[in-house]
């Protein structure tokens, strides 16, 4: 299961189709599905194609974590499993982290991709329920030197079809409610993966080393991808990201004949 961040819905973030660009796929869903996984990307309520409502400030981390739970229960029932592999991007690391805290029995392995790890207020919370989706806001997710113009254009086009995003995330991130996750209570094996050049959730975050050190499970890993930014899964170094995620989700299946690199024919 793949959980999106504050700006774009799940299908845009994790199933981007880009024409005319060589190299690895830009769709993490396609990449994992081609290697034998059933892959689901959710949209939190009032995002993307999920049910909409007028209370954008209500879509807080706690509410989004409950949405993850609803989707997780559906996936588990459909596939006959008790646990899921779970990945969150940006704010999605907070929602998935909170879910993993509250439901340790439902998460097999966890990936926190570009986590915001800070404490205290970070700015003024907007009074509006929603904020408009803008091309600049979407483009700022990427590091220019690592970006491919065709991929960024495709991402912008897909993202800006959705005209607004709920402000519940800003109630949490800017309103003094952070931190909402306690690493000492995250029991799942956890990979933190980040881009070296990430400007939005930089590797220099003051509390990041302590967050990693405090993760409860000693089965943990911290990976920095050189030259990549906040949207590294869509940037030039994305193959490194894809392989690291696949390895993390597959390490408890070693010996099963799983191919960690090439796709099935």
Tab-separated table of N, CA and C in Angstrom, residues 73-225:
chain	number	residue	atom	x	y	z
A	73	UNK	N	-7.839	-2.630	5.643
A	73	UNK	CA	-8.776	-3.709	5.961
A	73	UNK	C	-9.391	-4.286	4.683
A	74	UNK	N	-9.682	-3.407	3.729
A	74	UNK	CA	-10.239	-3.873	2.451
A	74	UNK	C	-9.224	-4.738	1.709
A	75	UNK	N	-7.988	-4.249	1.626
A	75	UNK	CA	-6.944	-4.997	0.922
A	75	UNK	C	-6.711	-6.348	1.593
A	76	UNK	N	-6.644	-6.340	2.911
A	76	UNK	CA	-6.402	-7.584	3.637
A	76	UNK	C	-7.511	-8.597	3.387
A	77	UNK	N	-8.747	-8.114	3.364
A	77	UNK	CA	-9.872	-9.013	3.105
A	77	UNK	C	-9.855	-9.537	1.680
A	78	UNK	N	-9.529	-8.654	0.725
A	78	UNK	CA	-9.510	-9.056	-0.680
A	78	UNK	C	-8.401	-10.050	-0.973
A	79	UNK	N	-7.264	-9.885	-0.318
A	79	UNK	CA	-6.094	-10.709	-0.629
A	79	UNK	C	-5.837	-11.804	0.400
A	80	UNK	N	-6.646	-11.859	1.448
A	80	UNK	CA	-6.504	-12.913	2.432
A	80	UNK	C	-5.211	-12.837	3.222
A	81	UNK	N	-4.787	-11.625	3.578
A	81	UNK	CA	-3.556	-11.433	4.347
A	81	UNK	C	-3.886	-10.691	5.642
A	82	UNK	N	-2.988	-10.829	6.607
A	82	UNK	CA	-3.181	-10.156	7.885
A	82	UNK	C	-2.370	-8.859	7.991
A	83	UNK	N	-1.323	-8.737	7.181
A	83	UNK	CA	-0.448	-7.565	7.233
A	83	UNK	C	-0.173	-7.058	5.827
A	84	UNK	N	0.179	-5.770	5.731
A	84	UNK	CA	0.520	-5.176	4.443
A	84	UNK	C	1.906	-4.545	4.520
A	85	UNK	N	2.552	-4.462	3.380
A	85	UNK	CA	3.737	-3.628	3.238
A	85	UNK	C	3.237	-2.208	2.984
A	86	UNK	N	3.813	-1.226	3.679
A	86	UNK	CA	3.264	0.127	3.665
A	86	UNK	C	4.358	1.147	3.392
A	87	UNK	N	4.088	2.065	2.439
A	87	UNK	CA	5.012	3.151	2.115
A	87	UNK	C	4.268	4.476	2.172
A	88	UNK	N	4.888	5.482	2.788
A	88	UNK	CA	4.344	6.830	2.797
A	88	UNK	C	5.365	7.822	2.281
A	89	UNK	N	4.880	8.794	1.531
A	89	UNK	CA	5.733	9.845	0.953
A	89	UNK	C	5.408	11.178	1.635
A	90	UNK	N	6.436	11.857	2.143
A	90	UNK	CA	6.307	13.191	2.721
A	90	UNK	C	5.308	13.168	3.886
A	91	UNK	N	4.216	13.957	3.824
A	91	UNK	CA	3.229	13.886	4.896
A	91	UNK	C	2.714	12.461	5.066
A	92	UNK	N	2.746	11.685	3.997
A	92	UNK	CA	2.335	10.291	4.082
A	92	UNK	C	3.186	9.476	5.041
A	93	UNK	N	4.401	9.949	5.360
A	93	UNK	CA	5.200	9.246	6.372
A	93	UNK	C	4.633	9.485	7.766
A	94	UNK	N	3.961	10.609	7.952
A	94	UNK	CA	3.334	10.891	9.242
A	94	UNK	C	2.052	10.075	9.387
A	95	UNK	N	1.259	10.032	8.316
A	95	UNK	CA	0.015	9.252	8.371
A	95	UNK	C	0.303	7.761	8.505
A	96	UNK	N	1.265	7.251	7.752
A	96	UNK	CA	1.588	5.826	7.854
A	96	UNK	C	2.297	5.516	9.165
A	97	UNK	N	3.135	6.448	9.625
A	97	UNK	CA	3.799	6.246	10.905
A	97	UNK	C	2.803	6.159	12.046
A	98	UNK	N	1.800	7.049	12.013
A	98	UNK	CA	0.768	7.012	13.043
A	98	UNK	C	-0.037	5.713	12.958
A	99	UNK	N	-0.371	5.313	11.737
A	99	UNK	CA	-1.101	4.055	11.573
A	99	UNK	C	-0.286	2.882	12.112
A	100	UNK	N	1.007	2.860	11.804
A	100	UNK	CA	1.865	1.770	12.272
A	100	UNK	C	1.961	1.754	13.794
A	101	UNK	N	1.939	2.942	14.407
A	101	UNK	CA	1.935	3.021	15.870
A	101	UNK	C	0.674	2.401	16.458
A	102	UNK	N	-0.461	2.762	15.869
A	102	UNK	CA	-1.750	2.363	16.422
A	102	UNK	C	-2.132	0.918	16.096
A	103	UNK	N	-1.568	0.400	14.988
A	103	UNK	CA	-1.940	-0.944	14.531
A	103	UNK	C	-0.683	-1.739	14.159
A	104	UNK	N	0.174	-2.003	15.116
A	104	UNK	CA	1.434	-2.699	14.800
A	104	UNK	C	1.227	-4.089	14.217
A	105	UNK	N	0.081	-4.692	14.487
A	105	UNK	CA	-0.192	-6.030	13.991
A	105	UNK	C	-0.574	-6.054	12.518
A	106	UNK	N	-0.791	-4.867	11.911
A	106	UNK	CA	-1.271	-4.809	10.534
A	106	UNK	C	-0.193	-4.383	9.533
A	107	UNK	N	1.005	-4.036	9.998
A	107	UNK	CA	2.072	-3.554	9.114
A	107	UNK	C	3.239	-4.530	9.153
A	108	UNK	N	3.552	-5.095	7.996
A	108	UNK	CA	4.640	-6.082	7.924
A	108	UNK	C	6.004	-5.392	7.832
A	109	UNK	N	6.111	-4.444	6.906
A	109	UNK	CA	7.330	-3.643	6.783
A	109	UNK	C	6.914	-2.251	6.321
A	110	UNK	N	7.697	-1.246	6.720
A	110	UNK	CA	7.319	0.153	6.525
A	110	UNK	C	8.437	0.911	5.812
A	111	UNK	N	8.046	1.766	4.866
A	111	UNK	CA	8.991	2.684	4.223
A	111	UNK	C	8.522	4.112	4.476
A	112	UNK	N	9.396	4.925	5.056
A	112	UNK	CA	9.147	6.349	5.262
A	112	UNK	C	10.003	7.112	4.258
A	113	UNK	N	9.367	7.624	3.233
A	113	UNK	CA	10.033	8.266	2.098
A	113	UNK	C	9.902	9.786	2.242
A	114	UNK	N	11.039	10.443	2.488
A	114	UNK	CA	11.112	11.905	2.647
A	114	UNK	C	10.261	12.391	3.822
A	115	UNK	N	10.553	11.912	5.035
A	115	UNK	CA	9.723	12.288	6.177
A	115	UNK	C	10.002	13.705	6.685
A	116	UNK	N	8.950	14.467	7.022
A	116	UNK	CA	9.126	15.718	7.752
A	116	UNK	C	9.242	15.398	9.237
A	117	UNK	N	10.396	15.691	9.815
A	117	UNK	CA	10.632	15.383	11.228
A	117	UNK	C	10.987	16.684	11.936
A	118	UNK	N	9.966	17.333	12.471
A	118	UNK	CA	10.226	18.550	13.225
A	118	UNK	C	9.226	18.674	14.349
A	119	UNK	N	9.509	19.628	15.238
A	119	UNK	CA	8.677	19.823	16.410
A	119	UNK	C	8.294	21.285	16.521
A	120	UNK	N	7.084	21.534	17.039
A	120	UNK	CA	6.638	22.900	17.248
A	120	UNK	C	6.052	23.515	16.000
A	121	UNK	N	5.501	24.741	16.123
A	121	UNK	CA	4.864	25.406	14.982
A	121	UNK	C	5.862	25.782	13.910
A	122	UNK	N	5.416	25.685	12.661
A	122	UNK	CA	6.280	26.025	11.544
A	122	UNK	C	5.777	27.192	10.740
A	123	UNK	N	4.692	27.839	11.155
A	123	UNK	CA	4.155	28.959	10.388
A	123	UNK	C	2.702	29.205	10.729
A	124	UNK	N	2.065	30.038	9.955
A	124	UNK	CA	0.675	30.410	10.194
A	124	UNK	C	-0.255	29.448	9.472
A	125	UNK	N	-1.236	28.941	10.199
A	125	UNK	CA	-2.208	28.031	9.616
A	125	UNK	C	-3.240	28.838	8.831
A	126	UNK	N	-3.458	28.543	7.553
A	126	UNK	CA	-4.446	29.294	6.771
A	126	UNK	C	-5.858	29.063	7.309
A	127	UNK	N	-6.713	30.079	7.225
A	127	UNK	CA	-8.077	29.938	7.744
A	127	UNK	C	-9.014	29.195	6.799
A	128	UNK	N	-8.602	29.003	5.559
A	128	UNK	CA	-9.470	28.377	4.562
A	128	UNK	C	-9.470	26.862	4.698
A	129	UNK	N	-10.530	26.236	4.174
A	129	UNK	CA	-10.644	24.784	4.238
A	129	UNK	C	-9.729	24.087	3.230
A	130	UNK	N	-9.520	24.733	2.076
A	130	UNK	CA	-8.719	24.141	1.004
A	130	UNK	C	-7.732	25.167	0.484
A	131	UNK	N	-6.685	24.686	-0.177
A	131	UNK	CA	-5.738	25.553	-0.862
A	131	UNK	C	-5.712	25.158	-2.331
A	132	UNK	N	-5.525	26.117	-3.227
A	132	UNK	CA	-5.538	25.781	-4.651
A	132	UNK	C	-4.288	25.013	-5.059
A	133	UNK	N	-4.457	24.109	-6.001
A	133	UNK	CA	-3.308	23.430	-6.580
A	133	UNK	C	-2.689	24.301	-7.657
A	134	UNK	N	-1.395	24.552	-7.577
A	134	UNK	CA	-0.719	25.430	-8.523
A	134	UNK	C	0.432	24.694	-9.200
A	135	UNK	N	0.739	25.121	-10.401
A	135	UNK	CA	1.853	24.515	-11.118
A	135	UNK	C	3.164	24.730	-10.375
A	136	UNK	N	3.366	25.935	-9.832
A	136	UNK	CA	4.610	26.213	-9.105
A	136	UNK	C	4.749	25.290	-7.898
A	137	UNK	N	3.660	25.118	-7.150
A	137	UNK	CA	3.727	24.259	-5.982
A	137	UNK	C	4.101	22.836	-6.331
A	138	UNK	N	3.615	22.361	-7.462
A	138	UNK	CA	3.933	20.999	-7.895
A	138	UNK	C	5.378	20.904	-8.365
A	139	UNK	N	5.819	21.879	-9.151
A	139	UNK	CA	7.193	21.841	-9.661
A	139	UNK	C	8.219	21.958	-8.543
A	140	UNK	N	7.860	22.625	-7.457
A	140	UNK	CA	8.799	22.803	-6.348
A	140	UNK	C	9.101	21.500	-5.617
A	141	UNK	N	8.359	20.444	-5.922
A	141	UNK	CA	8.636	19.159	-5.300
A	141	UNK	C	9.923	18.529	-5.825
A	142	UNK	N	10.427	19.046	-6.945
A	142	UNK	CA	11.532	18.384	-7.626
A	142	UNK	C	12.814	19.216	-7.592
A	143	UNK	N	13.929	18.515	-7.680
A	143	UNK	CA	15.242	19.138	-7.770
A	143	UNK	C	15.595	19.300	-9.243
A	144	UNK	N	15.766	20.539	-9.719
A	144	UNK	CA	15.950	20.761	-11.160
A	144	UNK	C	17.032	19.902	-11.792
A	145	UNK	N	18.174	19.761	-11.127
A	145	UNK	CA	19.275	19.018	-11.730
A	145	UNK	C	18.962	17.538	-11.894
A	146	UNK	N	18.048	17.027	-11.081
A	146	UNK	CA	17.716	15.608	-11.146
A	146	UNK	C	16.445	15.333	-11.931
A	147	UNK	N	15.737	16.380	-12.299
A	147	UNK	CA	14.428	16.213	-12.927
A	147	UNK	C	14.544	15.978	-14.425
A	148	UNK	N	13.581	15.257	-14.970
A	148	UNK	CA	13.429	15.085	-16.407
A	148	UNK	C	12.239	15.928	-16.849
A	149	UNK	N	12.424	16.871	-17.756
A	149	UNK	CA	11.337	17.783	-18.127
A	149	UNK	C	10.044	17.081	-18.508
A	150	UNK	N	10.123	16.008	-19.280
A	150	UNK	CA	8.903	15.316	-19.708
A	150	UNK	C	8.159	14.724	-18.515
A	151	UNK	N	8.905	14.192	-17.559
A	151	UNK	CA	8.275	13.608	-16.379
A	151	UNK	C	7.618	14.681	-15.516
A	152	UNK	N	8.300	15.800	-15.336
A	152	UNK	CA	7.734	16.878	-14.524
A	152	UNK	C	6.502	17.456	-15.210
A	153	UNK	N	6.562	17.624	-16.527
A	153	UNK	CA	5.389	18.134	-17.247
A	153	UNK	C	4.201	17.181	-17.096
A	154	UNK	N	4.459	15.884	-17.168
A	154	UNK	CA	3.386	14.905	-17.010
A	154	UNK	C	2.820	14.941	-15.594
A	155	UNK	N	3.689	15.105	-14.618
A	155	UNK	CA	3.252	15.176	-13.224
A	155	UNK	C	2.419	16.437	-12.980
A	156	UNK	N	2.863	17.557	-13.527
A	156	UNK	CA	2.115	18.808	-13.383
A	156	UNK	C	0.734	18.674	-14.020
A	157	UNK	N	0.692	18.119	-15.227
A	157	UNK	CA	-0.584	17.970	-15.929
A	157	UNK	C	-1.544	17.079	-15.150
A	158	UNK	N	-1.041	15.981	-14.587
A	158	UNK	CA	-1.896	15.074	-13.825
A	158	UNK	C	-2.337	15.693	-12.502
A	159	UNK	N	-1.425	16.423	-11.862
A	159	UNK	CA	-1.714	17.002	-10.546
A	159	UNK	C	-2.717	18.131	-10.622
A	160	UNK	N	-2.554	19.008	-11.609
A	160	UNK	CA	-3.387	20.207	-11.671
A	160	UNK	C	-4.801	19.926	-12.184
A	161	UNK	N	-5.086	18.682	-12.547
A	161	UNK	CA	-6.480	18.316	-12.823
A	161	UNK	C	-7.316	18.401	-11.552
A	162	UNK	N	-6.645	18.269	-10.417
A	162	UNK	CA	-7.324	18.387	-9.133
A	162	UNK	C	-7.075	19.808	-8.614
A	163	UNK	N	-8.124	20.600	-8.525
A	163	UNK	CA	-7.993	22.050	-8.359
A	163	UNK	C	-7.644	22.488	-6.951
A	164	UNK	N	-7.832	21.619	-5.962
A	164	UNK	CA	-7.579	22.036	-4.594
A	164	UNK	C	-7.203	20.839	-3.734
A	165	UNK	N	-6.594	21.149	-2.586
A	165	UNK	CA	-6.212	20.111	-1.633
A	165	UNK	C	-6.629	20.565	-0.237
A	166	UNK	N	-7.029	19.624	0.621
A	166	UNK	CA	-7.476	19.974	1.971
A	166	UNK	C	-6.354	20.583	2.813
A	167	UNK	N	-6.733	21.445	3.746
A	167	UNK	CA	-5.761	22.122	4.601
A	167	UNK	C	-5.569	21.460	5.958
A	168	UNK	N	-6.150	20.282	6.171
A	168	UNK	CA	-5.937	19.599	7.440
A	168	UNK	C	-4.474	19.321	7.715
A	169	UNK	N	-3.729	19.016	6.658
A	169	UNK	CA	-2.298	18.772	6.820
A	169	UNK	C	-1.595	19.989	7.386
A	170	UNK	N	-2.020	21.191	6.986
A	170	UNK	CA	-1.366	22.407	7.474
A	170	UNK	C	-1.758	22.716	8.908
A	171	UNK	N	-2.953	22.291	9.304
A	171	UNK	CA	-3.336	22.405	10.710
A	171	UNK	C	-2.332	21.649	11.572
A	172	UNK	N	-1.897	20.492	11.089
A	172	UNK	CA	-0.945	19.673	11.837
A	172	UNK	C	0.490	20.182	11.706
A	173	UNK	N	0.934	20.378	10.464
A	173	UNK	CA	2.349	20.689	10.226
A	173	UNK	C	2.730	22.095	10.674
A	174	UNK	N	1.789	23.029	10.576
A	174	UNK	CA	2.101	24.417	10.915
A	174	UNK	C	1.501	24.864	12.247
A	175	UNK	N	0.593	24.085	12.770
A	175	UNK	CA	-0.167	24.530	13.933
A	175	UNK	C	0.345	24.071	15.284
A	176	UNK	N	1.578	23.588	15.331
A	176	UNK	CA	2.147	23.205	16.612
A	176	UNK	C	1.758	21.834	17.090
A	177	UNK	N	1.230	20.998	16.199
A	177	UNK	CA	0.796	19.662	16.595
A	177	UNK	C	1.870	18.598	16.374
A	178	UNK	N	2.946	18.984	15.717
A	178	UNK	CA	4.028	18.027	15.486
A	178	UNK	C	4.878	17.898	16.762
A	179	UNK	N	5.474	16.716	17.024
A	179	UNK	CA	5.366	15.498	16.224
A	179	UNK	C	4.103	14.707	16.573
A	180	UNK	N	3.586	14.035	15.571
A	180	UNK	CA	2.406	13.197	15.745
A	180	UNK	C	2.755	11.710	15.765
A	181	UNK	N	4.008	11.420	15.514
A	181	UNK	CA	4.460	10.030	15.585
A	181	UNK	C	5.594	9.921	16.591
A	182	UNK	N	5.630	8.817	17.266
A	182	UNK	CA	6.687	8.521	18.235
A	182	UNK	C	7.444	7.303	17.719
A	183	UNK	N	8.693	7.487	17.280
A	183	UNK	CA	9.419	6.353	16.699
A	183	UNK	C	9.579	5.184	17.661
A	184	UNK	N	9.556	5.467	18.954
A	184	UNK	CA	9.695	4.388	19.922
A	184	UNK	C	8.484	3.461	19.922
A	185	UNK	N	7.383	3.922	19.302
A	185	UNK	CA	6.167	3.124	19.253
A	185	UNK	C	5.893	2.544	17.867
A	186	UNK	N	6.824	2.744	16.945
A	186	UNK	CA	6.698	2.146	15.611
A	186	UNK	C	7.449	0.826	15.627
A	187	UNK	N	6.711	-0.250	15.660
A	187	UNK	CA	7.338	-1.558	15.834
A	187	UNK	C	7.721	-2.275	14.563
A	188	UNK	N	7.225	-1.819	13.427
A	188	UNK	CA	7.517	-2.500	12.171
A	188	UNK	C	8.958	-2.226	11.729
A	189	UNK	N	9.593	-3.186	11.053
A	189	UNK	CA	10.876	-2.894	10.414
A	189	UNK	C	10.713	-1.692	9.485
A	190	UNK	N	11.622	-0.722	9.584
A	190	UNK	CA	11.397	0.567	8.923
A	190	UNK	C	12.609	1.017	8.128
A	191	UNK	N	12.361	1.375	6.878
A	191	UNK	CA	13.349	2.018	6.011
A	191	UNK	C	12.996	3.501	5.895
A	192	UNK	N	13.958	4.368	6.171
A	192	UNK	CA	13.851	5.786	5.834
A	192	UNK	C	14.692	6.018	4.592
A	193	UNK	N	14.098	6.595	3.567
A	193	UNK	CA	14.826	6.873	2.332
A	193	UNK	C	14.559	8.307	1.898
A	194	UNK	N	15.629	9.020	1.552
A	194	UNK	CA	15.534	10.441	1.255
A	194	UNK	C	16.493	10.808	0.124
A	195	UNK	N	16.180	11.914	-0.550
A	195	UNK	CA	17.086	12.447	-1.547
A	195	UNK	C	18.082	13.411	-0.921
A	196	UNK	N	19.312	13.322	-1.372
A	196	UNK	CA	20.374	14.185	-0.826
A	196	UNK	C	20.036	15.666	-0.977
A	197	UNK	N	19.379	16.035	-2.073
A	197	UNK	CA	19.111	17.433	-2.388
A	197	UNK	C	17.686	17.873	-2.020
A	198	UNK	N	17.003	17.102	-1.227
A	198	UNK	CA	15.628	17.426	-0.843
A	198	UNK	C	15.605	18.763	-0.093
A	199	UNK	N	14.860	19.732	-0.632
A	199	UNK	CA	14.763	21.049	0.003
A	199	UNK	C	13.574	21.137	0.951
A	200	UNK	N	12.565	20.302	0.758
A	200	UNK	CA	11.343	20.388	1.555
A	200	UNK	C	11.457	19.623	2.871
A	201	UNK	N	12.027	18.447	2.819
A	201	UNK	CA	12.307	17.669	4.033
A	201	UNK	C	13.786	17.278	3.988
A	202	UNK	N	14.668	18.213	4.274
A	202	UNK	CA	16.103	17.983	4.056
A	202	UNK	C	16.695	16.972	5.025
A	203	UNK	N	17.785	16.382	4.594
A	203	UNK	CA	18.484	15.418	5.445
A	203	UNK	C	19.124	16.102	6.647
A	204	UNK	N	19.168	17.436	6.643
A	204	UNK	CA	19.739	18.202	7.761
A	204	UNK	C	18.727	18.495	8.864
A	205	UNK	N	17.502	17.967	8.775
A	205	UNK	CA	16.516	18.197	9.821
A	205	UNK	C	17.087	17.820	11.192
A	206	UNK	N	16.932	18.725	12.135
A	206	UNK	CA	17.563	18.590	13.447
A	206	UNK	C	17.206	17.292	14.150
A	207	UNK	N	15.951	16.898	14.071
A	207	UNK	CA	15.486	15.751	14.850
A	207	UNK	C	15.530	14.437	14.076
A	208	UNK	N	16.006	14.479	12.833
A	208	UNK	CA	15.995	13.270	12.005
A	208	UNK	C	16.905	12.162	12.551
A	209	UNK	N	18.153	12.457	12.941
A	209	UNK	CA	19.000	11.369	13.467
A	209	UNK	C	18.403	10.700	14.702
A	210	UNK	N	17.841	11.520	15.606
A	210	UNK	CA	17.243	10.947	16.805
A	210	UNK	C	16.011	10.124	16.501
A	211	UNK	N	15.226	10.576	15.514
A	211	UNK	CA	14.039	9.824	15.100
A	211	UNK	C	14.443	8.436	14.623
A	212	UNK	N	15.461	8.380	13.778
A	212	UNK	CA	15.917	7.088	13.272
A	212	UNK	C	16.460	6.219	14.402
A	213	UNK	N	17.271	6.803	15.275
A	213	UNK	CA	17.864	6.035	16.368
A	213	UNK	C	16.797	5.455	17.295
A	214	UNK	N	15.688	6.183	17.445
A	214	UNK	CA	14.646	5.765	18.378
A	214	UNK	C	13.653	4.770	17.799
A	215	UNK	N	13.715	4.482	16.500
A	215	UNK	CA	12.805	3.493	15.938
A	215	UNK	C	12.917	2.190	16.725
A	216	UNK	N	11.765	1.652	17.112
A	216	UNK	CA	11.749	0.561	18.086
A	216	UNK	C	12.370	-0.726	17.569
A	217	UNK	N	12.223	-0.990	16.290
A	217	UNK	CA	12.708	-2.246	15.730
A	217	UNK	C	14.150	-2.067	15.257
A	218	UNK	N	15.027	-2.944	15.697
A	218	UNK	CA	16.426	-2.856	15.265
A	218	UNK	C	16.622	-3.206	13.801
A	219	UNK	N	15.595	-3.776	13.182
A	219	UNK	CA	15.619	-4.012	11.737
A	219	UNK	C	15.216	-2.698	11.071
A	220	UNK	N	16.183	-1.848	10.814
A	220	UNK	CA	15.925	-0.524	10.248
A	220	UNK	C	17.098	-0.112	9.378
A	221	UNK	N	16.812	0.819	8.470
A	221	UNK	CA	17.821	1.257	7.511
A	221	UNK	C	17.561	2.702	7.135
A	222	UNK	N	18.633	3.463	6.950
A	222	UNK	CA	18.538	4.860	6.511
A	222	UNK	C	19.340	4.973	5.212
A	223	UNK	N	18.644	5.324	4.129
A	223	UNK	CA	19.282	5.408	2.818
A	223	UNK	C	19.138	6.822	2.266
A	224	UNK	N	20.253	7.395	1.816
A	224	UNK	CA	20.259	8.696	1.154
A	224	UNK	C	20.651	8.471	-0.302
A	225	UNK	N	19.801	8.942	-1.218
A	225	UNK	CA	20.060	8.775	-2.644
A	225	UNK	C	20.763	10.030	-3.166
